[in-house]
Each structure stands twice: as structure tokens, then as C-alpha cells.
Amino acid sequence: MMWKRIRQGCVVALLFAGSAHAANPADPTKVIRMAFEAPDDGFDPIRTTNFYSHWISSAINEPLLTYDYLARPAKLVPAAADAMPEVGDAGKTYTFHIKKGIYFSADPAFKGVRRELTAQDFAYTFKRLLDPQNRSPLANFVEGKIVGLDALAAAAKKSGRFDYDAPVAGLQAPDRYTLRIQLTVQDYNFLYVAAYSGLGAVAREVIEAYGAQSGLHPVGTGAYMLQQYTPHSKIILVANPEFRGYVWDFKSSGDPADDQLVHDMHGKKMPQVGRVEISIIEEEQSRWLAFQDKQLDLDKLPQTAAPTVMDGNKLKPEFAAQGINLSRNVEPEITYTMMNFTDPTIGGSSKEKIALRRAIAMVYSVKAEITQLRMGQAIKAEMIVPPGVVGHDPAYRSSIGYDPDLANKLLDRFGYQRGADGYRTLPDGKPLLLKITNEANATSKIISEIWKRGLDQIGIKAEFPVSNF
């Protein structure tokens, strides 16, 4: 990640007008300009799993819990909750106490009333996940887990209307600031659900006022609020004058980069930045040119630029002299390919289908991706849980490695015969053709080339249709 010194800009003073209770310490003259490498799909957090949508939502809507990101691995800490919850009934009951004096940013939906966050707002937010009309891709976070909530969802499917006023035994607010969640079975992982940005609190008045357009009018209690939104082009966030602020007081895990961060930030009132301008720039080269032209203050180091910019693991002197700083760390994420288990070509549970999928997985060269695409700036993932996340085992090794020879033997054994052209057919003699979708960018092109080289070695023909993110 690279950044230049924060640009000093001017923000119209009226952004902070209208609230006599302003506590947000953000400096309106501090502006950060950055880019997303793909577009969002709106900011109703329960209606999307889009990374970029949730990045924005996490700045606007506060969940009960969040993370101490300097801990190794990252650990849960209170957000809107006053403290970590009281856990009872052997991990089946969680009691959260909401901080008093948290307010939503001003919005016409509140009809001029300063709106405080309450436990009922979180109960409403959890219920929204199972409202059939929302078709939430996050529904599985609570499906079958909260006592009485599934019955309410089942009734809504029959009636066509979700009754948000109906009591739910597993979602109780005994007072204004207490939320008690009762689970159907013991689940100590539920705290991670409570920390998910998709469960950042929303106000019922706002959702009912904007309806299907709620994703264009996010209103929350977080540090920022949406000022401007041009889909697929521009997002501007400004400091929420209702946000209470906090003092930066995180501890170092021993990483030298963290030590410097702690030294620079300790005791500062947060947030510091008053305005964040986000452009949607999908091509890596275009983002790099914008950064070099000082149109962006913050961006990932383009993989293709790594040999030019870096000397080993350090920034070259000529770039450091420009006031550019480099922060190098392993991000807690994985990159993977999904296989469609309902697809007639590769889906199904028969032995020959399992063999086909395994053979496909064995011919993608992660080493080639690291050297050719990532320019050495990546590590091979051995398991689905990445470094820095609870559950990662550094000693674990994947049972499926890069092995085209073994993949060929596997396909031979299960009847995938080669034709005169060298490509294989299905065991029943029908053509075998994979379709691997990708995006219209340079990164996807390299990945497609790596796939094709591997699949050619085992005689599987593939097409690479281009689609949007």
C-alpha cells in the first residue's frame, strides 16, 4: 500500500452545520483521495456481499463489535456495544449493552428529531436478514440460529409481509440499551457474526422512508456519511458531525511497521480525516498513472510496477524522495476460483466428476501467478483461513498441489479419453468444454493464460467469456 502526504483541501463549512452536539474531531481540511478497483452495488449492507459496498458501509453503519486490527490474530473489541457481551447458557445467550449517546446522522426520515441508537435498532437489523423481500445473501448468518426468527420468516413467506413488530423470543430488548440474543444451539462463533459490517445498525424510519432505494441513502451512526454518489464513478464521504469520536489507543503486536504506527497515532483523537473521495478505476495501470500524477493519495502498489518501484522489499530511493511511503504486509484475504457444482459438465457427486474437479485444481500453477502476475508480492495459500485470522494454521499444507502428471493419470482412470485433436471428452463421449468467466482487465488475462497452459497439459478445452465484476 502506498500513500503520499494528505492533500490539504477545502470543504464547505455547512457540512458541519445543523448539529449543536458535534463531537467528531475530524479536520474538514484533511482530504484523502483513493480508488476502488471495482464498483460497489449500493450501500444497504444486508443486500450485498460486495467488498466495496461493505467498505463504505463499515464507515457509515456501526455493528455491535469490531476488531483490533493490530492484534495477531485480529481480535474482537466493542464498537456500538459498551463492552464485550455477557455470555450465558453455555454459549447460547449473548447480552449486549449499547453505549448511550450514540446518534444517527441527520436525515429527513427523522423529521427533525435527533435520533439515538437503541437496542431495538439492532433487533430490527438482525430481522431484516430474514425478510424474504430483501433476499439477503447474508441470511445464512442467522438462519436456524436465533430462537423464533425462522418462524417469523416462514410466516412472512406465506403472507407476503414480514411483521417487524412481532416479538421474537431470541431477540429481546428488555430496556432501551440492552439487547439479548438467544441462540437455538451453542455457538461461540456468533460473536464474529455480530462484528460483521453487514449487521451495522440501521434505523427503521430510514429503511421505510427510502424502501428499495435504501442502498442509495445509507444513514448510520459511524464516523462518516455519504455526501455524493455517482454509480460506477465517484463516492464522497464526509465526517458525520454526530459521531462521538474516540482516542487512538491500540497496542503493537511486535511488528516494526506497527511500532511506528503506534508511535505516530497514540493519543490522537479519531477520526482525523474530514473527507474521503473515492474514484472507481478498474484498470491497474490507470490507477498507477493517477497516483503518479498526484490525483490519488493512497493505493495498492500495482503488481506490474513492483520491479520498477521496489528494491527487494524496500521502496527505491527515487520514489521515497517523492514523499511516497510503502507499507508492506500480507493482507488477510485469499484469491480463489469457484466451481459451479450444479453445472452439467463439472457438477455432481459421482467419482468421475470429483476426479475431473480435482484434476482441474491440480493444473493451476499458483507459483506462475505469484511470479508472473503478482511479481513476487504474494504467498501461496495452503488453507481457506488466511494469515492474521483466527483459525489459521501455519503448519497446514493443502492436499492438492500442482501436479499435471497425476492429473492426467486421474482423468485416464475415470474415462476421460483424448480425441484426435488431443483434447478429452466426457466419459460418455460427449465434448468436454470448460467456461471460465473473467473480467476485461489485464489481471484476468494473465490468470486466463495460466489456466489455459495448465488445462492444455491435461487435454481439457476451455473458453474464457468476459463479464463484469
Tab-separated table of C-alpha atoms in Angstrom:
chain	number	residue	atom	x	y	z
A	1	MET	CA	0.000	0.000	0.000
A	2	MET	CA	1.398	3.381	-0.966
A	3	TRP	CA	0.411	6.827	0.095
A	4	LYS	CA	1.533	10.427	-0.282
A	5	ARG	CA	1.124	13.144	2.286
A	6	ILE	CA	-2.556	14.036	2.789
A	7	ARG	CA	-3.646	16.801	0.464
A	8	GLN	CA	-4.898	19.948	2.163
A	9	GLY	CA	-8.232	20.909	0.671
A	10	CYS	CA	-11.303	22.990	1.361
A	11	VAL	CA	-14.670	21.588	2.394
A	12	VAL	CA	-17.701	23.848	2.551
A	13	ALA	CA	-18.385	24.717	6.202
A	14	LEU	CA	-22.099	23.932	6.000
A	15	LEU	CA	-21.255	20.227	6.011
A	16	PHE	CA	-20.907	20.549	9.760
A	17	ALA	CA	-23.868	22.848	10.280
A	18	GLY	CA	-27.166	21.739	11.754
A	19	SER	CA	-25.953	19.996	14.919
A	20	ALA	CA	-25.217	21.733	18.185
A	21	HIS	CA	-23.865	18.471	19.582
A	22	ALA	CA	-20.982	17.956	17.134
A	23	ALA	CA	-18.227	15.816	18.639
A	24	ASN	CA	-16.480	14.389	15.576
A	25	PRO	CA	-12.860	15.629	15.781
A	26	ALA	CA	-12.173	15.134	12.050
A	27	ASP	CA	-10.410	18.037	10.355
A	28	PRO	CA	-12.544	19.184	7.380
A	29	THR	CA	-9.417	20.415	5.588
A	30	LYS	CA	-7.852	16.955	5.540
A	31	VAL	CA	-8.837	15.103	2.367
A	32	ILE	CA	-7.858	11.612	1.194
A	33	ARG	CA	-8.320	10.656	-2.437
A	34	MET	CA	-8.257	6.957	-3.252
A	35	ALA	CA	-9.627	4.449	-5.769
A	36	PHE	CA	-11.629	1.229	-5.833
A	37	GLU	CA	-10.589	-1.349	-8.414
A	38	ALA	CA	-14.206	-2.423	-8.994
A	39	PRO	CA	-17.599	-0.785	-8.423
A	40	ASP	CA	-19.909	-1.232	-5.460
A	41	ASP	CA	-23.554	-2.275	-5.797
A	42	GLY	CA	-25.183	0.077	-3.314
A	43	PHE	CA	-24.888	0.549	0.439
A	44	ASP	CA	-27.714	-1.408	2.012
A	45	PRO	CA	-25.379	-3.780	3.871
A	46	ILE	CA	-27.803	-6.714	4.144
A	47	ARG	CA	-28.466	-6.816	0.400
A	48	THR	CA	-24.918	-7.365	-0.834
A	49	THR	CA	-21.673	-9.237	-0.274
A	50	ASN	CA	-19.741	-6.779	-2.446
A	51	PHE	CA	-16.417	-5.924	-0.783
A	52	TYR	CA	-16.504	-2.307	-1.898
A	53	SER	CA	-20.092	-1.813	-0.733
A	54	HIS	CA	-19.178	-3.149	2.700
A	55	TRP	CA	-16.041	-0.993	2.819
A	56	ILE	CA	-18.320	2.044	2.584
A	57	SER	CA	-20.940	0.576	4.923
A	58	SER	CA	-18.315	-0.060	7.591
A	59	ALA	CA	-17.600	3.679	7.645
A	60	ILE	CA	-21.309	4.561	7.914
A	61	ASN	CA	-23.051	1.787	9.917
A	62	GLU	CA	-21.675	0.527	13.232
A	63	PRO	CA	-22.034	-3.117	14.272
A	64	LEU	CA	-22.082	-4.264	17.874
A	65	LEU	CA	-18.448	-5.364	17.737
A	66	THR	CA	-15.402	-4.644	15.614
A	67	TYR	CA	-11.735	-5.697	15.532
A	68	ASP	CA	-8.421	-4.684	16.994
A	69	TYR	CA	-6.553	-4.961	13.695
A	70	LEU	CA	-3.109	-4.666	15.273
A	71	ALA	CA	-3.637	-7.816	17.337
A	72	ARG	CA	-2.154	-11.005	15.851
A	73	PRO	CA	-4.513	-12.607	15.085
A	74	ALA	CA	-7.051	-9.783	14.968
A	75	LYS	CA	-9.342	-9.870	17.998
A	76	LEU	CA	-12.871	-8.678	18.703
A	77	VAL	CA	-13.457	-5.435	20.596
A	78	PRO	CA	-16.624	-3.382	21.309
A	79	ALA	CA	-17.977	-0.977	18.687
A	80	ALA	CA	-21.544	0.204	19.419
A	81	ALA	CA	-21.582	-2.164	22.387
A	82	ASP	CA	-20.343	-0.708	25.669
A	83	ALA	CA	-18.261	-3.827	26.365
A	84	MET	CA	-17.918	-7.400	25.205
A	85	PRO	CA	-21.226	-9.222	25.766
A	86	GLU	CA	-22.234	-11.297	28.731
A	87	VAL	CA	-22.301	-14.934	27.585
A	88	GLY	CA	-24.669	-17.354	29.294
A	89	ASP	CA	-26.382	-20.696	28.903
A	90	ALA	CA	-23.138	-22.327	27.734
A	91	GLY	CA	-22.791	-20.085	24.691
A	92	LYS	CA	-26.456	-19.855	23.714
A	93	THR	CA	-27.307	-16.437	25.192
A	94	TYR	CA	-25.498	-13.162	24.479
A	95	THR	CA	-26.391	-9.924	26.269
A	96	PHE	CA	-25.072	-6.710	24.747
A	97	HIS	CA	-25.264	-3.301	26.402
A	98	ILE	CA	-25.381	-0.477	23.864
A	99	LYS	CA	-23.389	2.681	24.510
A	100	LYS	CA	-25.588	5.604	25.480
A	101	GLY	CA	-25.439	8.808	23.493
A	102	ILE	CA	-24.785	7.330	20.026
A	103	TYR	CA	-26.758	9.190	17.351
A	104	PHE	CA	-27.593	8.617	13.699
A	105	SER	CA	-26.520	11.281	11.233
A	106	ALA	CA	-29.285	13.758	10.497
A	107	ASP	CA	-31.748	12.717	7.791
A	108	PRO	CA	-35.226	13.880	6.661
A	109	ALA	CA	-36.571	10.453	7.657
A	110	PHE	CA	-36.179	11.503	11.318
A	111	LYS	CA	-38.394	14.588	10.799
A	112	GLY	CA	-36.053	16.956	12.602
A	113	VAL	CA	-35.621	14.766	15.689
A	114	ARG	CA	-32.131	13.860	16.877
A	115	ARG	CA	-32.259	10.057	16.709
A	116	GLU	CA	-30.393	7.969	19.292
A	117	LEU	CA	-29.243	4.407	18.594
A	118	THR	CA	-31.078	1.811	20.696
A	119	ALA	CA	-31.127	-1.941	21.172
A	120	GLN	CA	-34.286	-2.123	19.051
A	121	ASP	CA	-32.306	-0.854	16.057
A	122	PHE	CA	-30.049	-3.889	16.239
A	123	ALA	CA	-33.014	-6.233	16.691
A	124	TYR	CA	-34.565	-4.665	13.567
A	125	THR	CA	-31.264	-5.002	11.650
A	126	PHE	CA	-30.994	-8.708	12.501
A	127	LYS	CA	-34.619	-9.287	11.460
A	128	ARG	CA	-34.013	-7.698	8.066
A	129	LEU	CA	-31.678	-10.544	7.127
A	130	LEU	CA	-34.594	-12.988	7.024
A	131	ASP	CA	-37.206	-10.724	5.464
A	132	PRO	CA	-37.943	-12.600	2.201
A	133	GLN	CA	-38.350	-9.333	0.291
A	134	ASN	CA	-34.724	-8.427	0.986
A	135	ARG	CA	-33.417	-11.714	-0.477
A	136	SER	CA	-30.317	-11.178	1.634
A	137	PRO	CA	-27.224	-13.137	0.590
A	138	LEU	CA	-26.229	-12.916	4.266
A	139	ALA	CA	-29.333	-14.731	5.541
A	140	ASN	CA	-27.301	-17.804	6.449
A	141	PHE	CA	-25.561	-15.741	9.149
A	142	VAL	CA	-28.706	-16.067	11.289
A	143	GLU	CA	-30.821	-18.786	9.619
A	144	GLY	CA	-31.620	-21.509	12.136
A	145	LYS	CA	-29.638	-19.727	14.835
A	146	ILE	CA	-31.923	-17.257	16.660
A	147	VAL	CA	-34.888	-18.615	18.600
A	148	GLY	CA	-38.165	-17.686	16.896
A	149	LEU	CA	-36.699	-15.750	13.966
A	150	ASP	CA	-37.093	-18.519	11.385
A	151	ALA	CA	-40.762	-18.950	12.309
A	152	LEU	CA	-41.319	-15.249	11.673
A	153	ALA	CA	-39.588	-15.548	8.290
A	154	ALA	CA	-41.714	-18.594	7.396
A	155	ALA	CA	-44.888	-16.667	8.222
A	156	ALA	CA	-43.682	-13.794	6.014
A	157	LYS	CA	-43.217	-16.144	3.065
A	158	LYS	CA	-46.835	-17.208	3.387
A	159	SER	CA	-48.355	-13.768	3.976
A	160	GLY	CA	-46.026	-11.762	1.760
A	161	ARG	CA	-45.279	-9.367	4.636
A	162	PHE	CA	-42.613	-9.548	7.348
A	163	ASP	CA	-44.078	-8.435	10.691
A	164	TYR	CA	-41.284	-6.412	12.279
A	165	ASP	CA	-43.466	-5.662	15.309
A	166	ALA	CA	-43.977	-9.324	16.165
A	167	PRO	CA	-41.982	-10.432	19.242
A	168	VAL	CA	-39.078	-12.800	18.684
A	169	ALA	CA	-38.019	-14.825	21.709
A	170	GLY	CA	-34.388	-14.798	20.638
A	171	LEU	CA	-34.212	-11.028	20.005
A	172	GLN	CA	-35.246	-9.148	23.129
A	173	ALA	CA	-34.641	-5.578	24.264
A	174	PRO	CA	-35.543	-5.543	27.972
A	175	ASP	CA	-34.603	-1.872	28.099
A	176	ARG	CA	-33.545	0.891	25.711
A	177	TYR	CA	-29.852	-0.059	25.746
A	178	THR	CA	-29.880	-3.831	26.274
A	179	LEU	CA	-30.065	-6.456	23.527
A	180	ARG	CA	-30.387	-10.110	24.488
A	181	ILE	CA	-29.880	-12.701	21.754
A	182	GLN	CA	-30.820	-16.313	22.425
A	183	LEU	CA	-29.483	-18.929	20.031
A	184	THR	CA	-31.019	-22.284	19.185
A	185	VAL	CA	-27.700	-24.063	19.750
A	186	GLN	CA	-24.378	-23.244	21.360
A	187	ASP	CA	-22.261	-21.107	19.028
A	188	TYR	CA	-19.208	-19.242	20.295
A	189	ASN	CA	-18.533	-18.095	16.731
A	190	PHE	CA	-21.660	-15.947	16.874
A	191	LEU	CA	-19.575	-13.027	18.116
A	192	TYR	CA	-17.932	-12.872	14.689
A	193	VAL	CA	-21.389	-12.573	13.141
A	194	ALA	CA	-22.101	-9.653	15.468
A	195	ALA	CA	-18.932	-7.951	14.190
A	196	TYR	CA	-19.795	-8.278	10.501
A	197	SER	CA	-20.241	-4.930	8.735
A	198	GLY	CA	-23.452	-6.231	7.153
A	199	LEU	CA	-25.021	-6.092	10.614
A	200	GLY	CA	-24.168	-2.448	11.196
A	201	ALA	CA	-27.264	-0.832	12.729
A	202	VAL	CA	-29.839	0.854	10.510
A	203	ALA	CA	-32.904	2.836	11.564
A	204	ARG	CA	-36.344	1.524	10.661
A	205	GLU	CA	-37.562	5.011	9.761
A	206	VAL	CA	-34.825	5.339	7.124
A	207	ILE	CA	-35.474	1.945	5.528
A	208	GLU	CA	-39.226	2.564	5.414
A	209	ALA	CA	-38.732	6.076	4.017
A	210	TYR	CA	-36.486	5.021	1.126
A	211	GLY	CA	-37.663	1.454	0.554
A	212	ALA	CA	-35.909	-0.206	-2.367
A	213	GLN	CA	-33.687	2.885	-2.684
A	214	SER	CA	-32.205	2.464	0.802
A	215	GLY	CA	-28.926	1.398	-0.728
A	216	LEU	CA	-28.586	4.873	-2.241
A	217	HIS	CA	-29.384	6.640	1.053
A	218	PRO	CA	-27.331	4.970	3.791
A	219	VAL	CA	-27.775	6.534	7.222
A	220	GLY	CA	-25.790	5.309	10.192
A	221	THR	CA	-24.016	6.225	13.407
A	222	GLY	CA	-20.470	5.728	12.103
A	223	ALA	CA	-17.650	8.190	11.601
A	224	TYR	CA	-18.697	9.130	8.060
A	225	MET	CA	-21.752	9.767	5.949
A	226	LEU	CA	-22.362	9.685	2.218
A	227	GLN	CA	-22.255	13.120	0.620
A	228	GLN	CA	-22.086	12.254	-3.085
A	229	TYR	CA	-22.603	9.070	-5.064
A	230	THR	CA	-22.237	8.577	-8.800
A	231	PRO	CA	-22.569	4.825	-9.503
A	232	HIS	CA	-19.501	3.258	-11.152
A	233	SER	CA	-17.683	6.582	-10.923
A	234	LYS	CA	-17.425	8.555	-7.665
A	235	ILE	CA	-18.129	8.193	-3.935
A	236	ILE	CA	-17.536	11.029	-1.472
A	237	LEU	CA	-17.688	10.528	2.288
A	238	VAL	CA	-17.597	13.363	4.825
A	239	ALA	CA	-17.234	13.243	8.594
A	240	ASN	CA	-20.525	12.611	10.388
A	241	PRO	CA	-20.971	15.548	12.805
A	242	GLU	CA	-22.960	13.289	15.142
A	243	PHE	CA	-20.100	10.813	15.559
A	244	ARG	CA	-18.741	10.897	19.105
A	245	GLY	CA	-15.090	10.267	18.180
A	246	TYR	CA	-12.564	8.246	20.160
A	247	VAL	CA	-8.909	8.319	21.197
A	248	TRP	CA	-6.463	6.087	19.283
A	249	ASP	CA	-5.032	3.625	21.815
A	250	PHE	CA	-4.100	0.349	20.102
A	251	LYS	CA	-1.048	-1.701	21.055
A	252	SER	CA	1.706	-3.051	18.832
A	253	SER	CA	1.958	-6.772	18.198
A	254	GLY	CA	5.707	-6.516	17.755
A	255	ASP	CA	5.725	-5.795	14.032
A	256	PRO	CA	8.145	-2.878	13.359
A	257	ALA	CA	5.613	-1.301	10.995
A	258	ASP	CA	3.031	-1.404	13.787
A	259	ASP	CA	5.517	0.127	16.229
A	260	GLN	CA	5.845	3.181	14.011
A	261	LEU	CA	2.081	3.410	13.585
A	262	VAL	CA	1.513	3.262	17.353
A	263	HIS	CA	4.185	5.943	17.866
A	264	ASP	CA	2.590	8.247	15.291
A	265	MET	CA	-1.052	7.744	16.273
A	266	HIS	CA	-1.123	7.134	20.043
A	267	GLY	CA	-3.404	9.546	21.881
A	268	LYS	CA	-4.792	11.214	18.762
A	269	LYS	CA	-8.492	11.963	18.549
A	270	MET	CA	-10.182	9.982	15.803
A	271	PRO	CA	-11.141	10.252	13.030
A	272	GLN	CA	-8.514	12.649	11.707
A	273	VAL	CA	-9.694	12.990	8.093
A	274	GLY	CA	-12.749	15.070	7.239
A	275	ARG	CA	-13.352	13.966	3.663
A	276	VAL	CA	-12.673	10.844	1.594
A	277	GLU	CA	-13.007	10.949	-2.201
A	278	ILE	CA	-13.162	7.548	-3.919
A	279	SER	CA	-12.912	7.057	-7.673
A	280	ILE	CA	-13.767	3.800	-9.448
A	281	ILE	CA	-10.720	2.954	-11.589
A	282	GLU	CA	-10.804	-0.675	-12.660
A	283	GLU	CA	-7.552	-0.861	-14.628
A	284	GLU	CA	-4.443	-1.229	-12.501
A	285	GLN	CA	-2.304	0.801	-14.908
A	286	SER	CA	-4.787	3.669	-14.866
A	287	ARG	CA	-4.743	3.768	-11.057
A	288	TRP	CA	-0.946	3.792	-11.072
A	289	LEU	CA	-0.849	6.703	-13.523
A	290	ALA	CA	-3.389	8.604	-11.394
A	291	PHE	CA	-1.240	8.019	-8.321
A	292	GLN	CA	1.912	9.184	-10.081
A	293	ASP	CA	0.027	12.264	-11.283
A	294	LYS	CA	-0.928	13.016	-7.638
A	295	GLN	CA	-4.629	12.520	-8.331
A	296	LEU	CA	-4.647	9.777	-5.667
A	297	ASP	CA	-3.119	9.855	-2.195
A	298	LEU	CA	-3.481	6.174	-1.379
A	299	ASP	CA	-3.436	2.988	-3.441
A	300	LYS	CA	-2.168	-0.560	-3.614
A	301	LEU	CA	1.185	-0.879	-5.297
A	302	PRO	CA	0.390	-2.209	-8.782
A	303	GLN	CA	1.878	-5.657	-9.195
A	304	THR	CA	3.234	-4.774	-12.623
A	305	ALA	CA	5.034	-1.750	-11.147
A	306	ALA	CA	6.701	-3.671	-8.317
A	307	PRO	CA	10.007	-4.290	-10.194
A	308	THR	CA	10.194	-0.583	-11.064
A	309	VAL	CA	9.270	0.768	-7.648
A	310	MET	CA	10.858	-1.710	-5.245
A	311	ASP	CA	14.413	-2.757	-4.498
A	312	GLY	CA	13.829	-6.134	-2.891
A	313	ASN	CA	11.332	-5.456	-0.121
A	314	LYS	CA	12.038	-1.723	0.093
A	315	LEU	CA	10.985	1.333	-1.864
A	316	LYS	CA	13.636	2.611	-4.256
A	317	PRO	CA	15.239	5.904	-3.130
A	318	GLU	CA	13.908	7.919	-6.068
A	319	PHE	CA	10.345	7.091	-5.063
A	320	ALA	CA	10.914	7.657	-1.354
A	321	ALA	CA	12.307	11.094	-2.280
A	322	GLN	CA	8.882	11.985	-3.719
A	323	GLY	CA	7.301	11.673	-0.274
A	324	ILE	CA	5.854	8.228	-1.029
A	325	ASN	CA	5.632	5.745	1.835
A	326	LEU	CA	5.329	1.984	1.450
A	327	SER	CA	3.578	-0.323	3.902
A	328	ARG	CA	4.259	-3.980	3.081
A	329	ASN	CA	2.230	-6.715	4.746
A	330	VAL	CA	0.328	-9.890	3.946
A	331	GLU	CA	-3.332	-8.994	3.595
A	332	PRO	CA	-5.799	-11.311	5.366
A	333	GLU	CA	-7.505	-12.365	2.155
A	334	ILE	CA	-7.410	-15.201	-0.336
A	335	THR	CA	-7.874	-15.350	-4.095
A	336	TYR	CA	-9.678	-18.424	-5.382
A	337	THR	CA	-11.653	-19.916	-8.238
A	338	MET	CA	-15.202	-21.132	-7.662
A	339	MET	CA	-16.574	-24.233	-9.373
A	340	ASN	CA	-20.288	-24.487	-10.144
A	341	PHE	CA	-21.497	-27.730	-8.575
A	342	THR	CA	-24.797	-27.514	-10.477
A	343	ASP	CA	-23.071	-27.233	-13.852
A	344	PRO	CA	-23.743	-30.330	-16.025
A	345	THR	CA	-20.105	-30.528	-17.120
A	346	ILE	CA	-18.238	-30.367	-13.804
A	347	GLY	CA	-21.007	-30.571	-11.167
A	348	GLY	CA	-22.267	-33.589	-9.305
A	349	SER	CA	-21.003	-36.046	-6.703
A	350	SER	CA	-20.085	-39.046	-8.864
A	351	LYS	CA	-16.489	-40.273	-8.706
A	352	GLU	CA	-15.741	-39.182	-12.248
A	353	LYS	CA	-16.962	-35.630	-11.534
A	354	ILE	CA	-14.910	-35.438	-8.355
A	355	ALA	CA	-11.896	-36.669	-10.328
A	356	LEU	CA	-12.471	-34.019	-13.001
A	357	ARG	CA	-12.653	-31.164	-10.492
A	358	ARG	CA	-9.572	-32.416	-8.678
A	359	ALA	CA	-7.631	-32.691	-11.934
A	360	ILE	CA	-8.629	-29.134	-12.849
A	361	ALA	CA	-7.432	-27.868	-9.462
A	362	MET	CA	-4.106	-29.677	-9.871
A	363	VAL	CA	-3.074	-27.866	-13.068
A	364	TYR	CA	-3.407	-24.237	-11.985
A	365	SER	CA	0.092	-23.010	-11.151
A	366	VAL	CA	-0.059	-20.723	-8.129
A	367	LYS	CA	3.705	-20.281	-8.494
A	368	ALA	CA	3.168	-18.897	-12.010
A	369	GLU	CA	0.572	-16.462	-10.684
A	370	ILE	CA	2.905	-15.259	-7.941
A	371	THR	CA	5.816	-14.698	-10.329
A	372	GLN	CA	4.011	-13.514	-13.491
A	373	LEU	CA	1.026	-11.629	-12.089
A	374	ARG	CA	1.881	-10.737	-8.502
A	375	MET	CA	5.546	-10.029	-9.287
A	376	GLY	CA	6.573	-11.898	-6.177
A	377	GLN	CA	4.256	-9.857	-3.943
A	378	ALA	CA	2.098	-12.753	-2.717
A	379	ILE	CA	2.323	-16.017	-0.816
A	380	LYS	CA	0.753	-19.380	-1.648
A	381	ALA	CA	-2.477	-20.060	0.262
A	382	GLU	CA	-2.472	-23.500	1.862
A	383	MET	CA	-5.895	-23.205	3.530
A	384	ILE	CA	-9.048	-21.117	3.287
A	385	VAL	CA	-8.287	-19.214	6.529
A	386	PRO	CA	-5.620	-16.592	5.738
A	387	PRO	CA	-2.752	-15.449	7.975
A	388	GLY	CA	-3.803	-12.982	10.664
A	389	VAL	CA	-7.236	-14.575	11.131
A	390	VAL	CA	-8.267	-16.843	13.995
A	391	GLY	CA	-8.073	-20.467	12.806
A	392	HIS	CA	-5.072	-20.081	10.513
A	393	ASP	CA	-2.612	-22.934	10.935
A	394	PRO	CA	0.850	-22.052	9.541
A	395	ALA	CA	1.810	-25.743	9.550
A	396	TYR	CA	-1.156	-26.848	7.404
A	397	ARG	CA	-0.443	-27.919	3.830
A	398	SER	CA	-3.031	-28.400	1.101
A	399	SER	CA	-3.660	-31.957	-0.044
A	400	ILE	CA	-3.931	-30.805	-3.659
A	401	GLY	CA	-0.764	-29.444	-5.235
A	402	TYR	CA	0.316	-28.543	-8.746
A	403	ASP	CA	0.793	-31.909	-10.490
A	404	PRO	CA	-0.235	-32.172	-14.187
A	405	ASP	CA	1.160	-35.729	-14.464
A	406	LEU	CA	-1.026	-37.006	-11.650
A	407	ALA	CA	-3.999	-35.051	-13.040
A	408	ASN	CA	-3.571	-36.823	-16.404
A	409	LYS	CA	-3.481	-40.222	-14.711
A	410	LEU	CA	-6.631	-39.346	-12.776
A	411	LEU	CA	-8.530	-38.398	-15.942
A	412	ASP	CA	-7.290	-41.523	-17.752
A	413	ARG	CA	-8.501	-43.731	-14.932
A	414	PHE	CA	-12.003	-42.271	-14.925
A	415	GLY	CA	-12.602	-42.497	-18.665
A	416	TYR	CA	-11.865	-39.006	-19.998
A	417	GLN	CA	-10.465	-40.076	-23.392
A	418	ARG	CA	-8.350	-37.888	-25.667
A	419	GLY	CA	-9.601	-37.301	-29.185
A	420	ALA	CA	-7.601	-36.840	-32.393
A	421	ASP	CA	-7.130	-33.151	-31.562
A	422	GLY	CA	-5.552	-34.030	-28.213
A	423	TYR	CA	-8.468	-32.777	-26.158
A	424	ARG	CA	-10.513	-35.032	-23.902
A	425	THR	CA	-14.181	-35.947	-23.986
A	426	LEU	CA	-16.502	-36.781	-21.120
A	427	PRO	CA	-16.694	-40.479	-20.148
A	428	ASP	CA	-19.884	-40.809	-22.210
A	429	GLY	CA	-18.084	-39.483	-25.310
A	430	LYS	CA	-19.693	-36.030	-25.276
A	431	PRO	CA	-17.490	-32.933	-25.724
A	432	LEU	CA	-15.723	-31.608	-22.621
A	433	LEU	CA	-15.579	-27.800	-22.591
A	434	LEU	CA	-14.950	-25.587	-19.575
A	435	LYS	CA	-16.173	-21.992	-19.427
A	436	ILE	CA	-14.141	-19.853	-17.044
A	437	THR	CA	-15.526	-16.334	-16.686
A	438	ASN	CA	-13.212	-13.406	-16.157
A	439	GLU	CA	-13.128	-9.617	-16.307
A	440	ALA	CA	-11.999	-7.227	-19.024
A	441	ASN	CA	-8.688	-6.287	-17.429
A	442	ALA	CA	-5.011	-7.200	-17.636
A	443	THR	CA	-5.072	-9.222	-14.415
A	444	SER	CA	-7.802	-11.534	-15.679
A	445	LYS	CA	-5.969	-12.004	-18.968
A	446	ILE	CA	-2.871	-13.316	-17.196
A	447	ILE	CA	-4.962	-15.617	-14.993
A	448	SER	CA	-6.720	-16.971	-18.088
A	449	GLU	CA	-3.364	-17.663	-19.731
A	450	ILE	CA	-2.187	-19.587	-16.657
A	451	TRP	CA	-5.400	-21.617	-16.668
A	452	LYS	CA	-5.106	-22.371	-20.389
A	453	ARG	CA	-1.494	-23.552	-20.108
A	454	GLY	CA	-2.418	-25.905	-17.292
A	455	LEU	CA	-5.577	-27.252	-18.923
A	456	ASP	CA	-3.790	-27.810	-22.234
A	457	GLN	CA	-1.371	-30.107	-20.410
A	458	ILE	CA	-4.228	-32.419	-19.445
A	459	GLY	CA	-6.215	-32.071	-22.671
A	460	ILE	CA	-9.167	-30.010	-21.434
A	461	LYS	CA	-10.502	-27.370	-23.791
A	462	ALA	CA	-11.579	-24.083	-22.196
A	463	GLU	CA	-13.259	-20.825	-23.184
A	464	PHE	CA	-12.952	-17.589	-21.222
A	465	PRO	CA	-16.082	-15.418	-21.559
A	466	VAL	CA	-15.648	-11.873	-20.297
A	467	SER	CA	-18.124	-10.371	-17.864
A	468	ASN	CA	-18.338	-7.592	-15.255
A	469	PHE	CA	-17.057	-7.857	-11.689
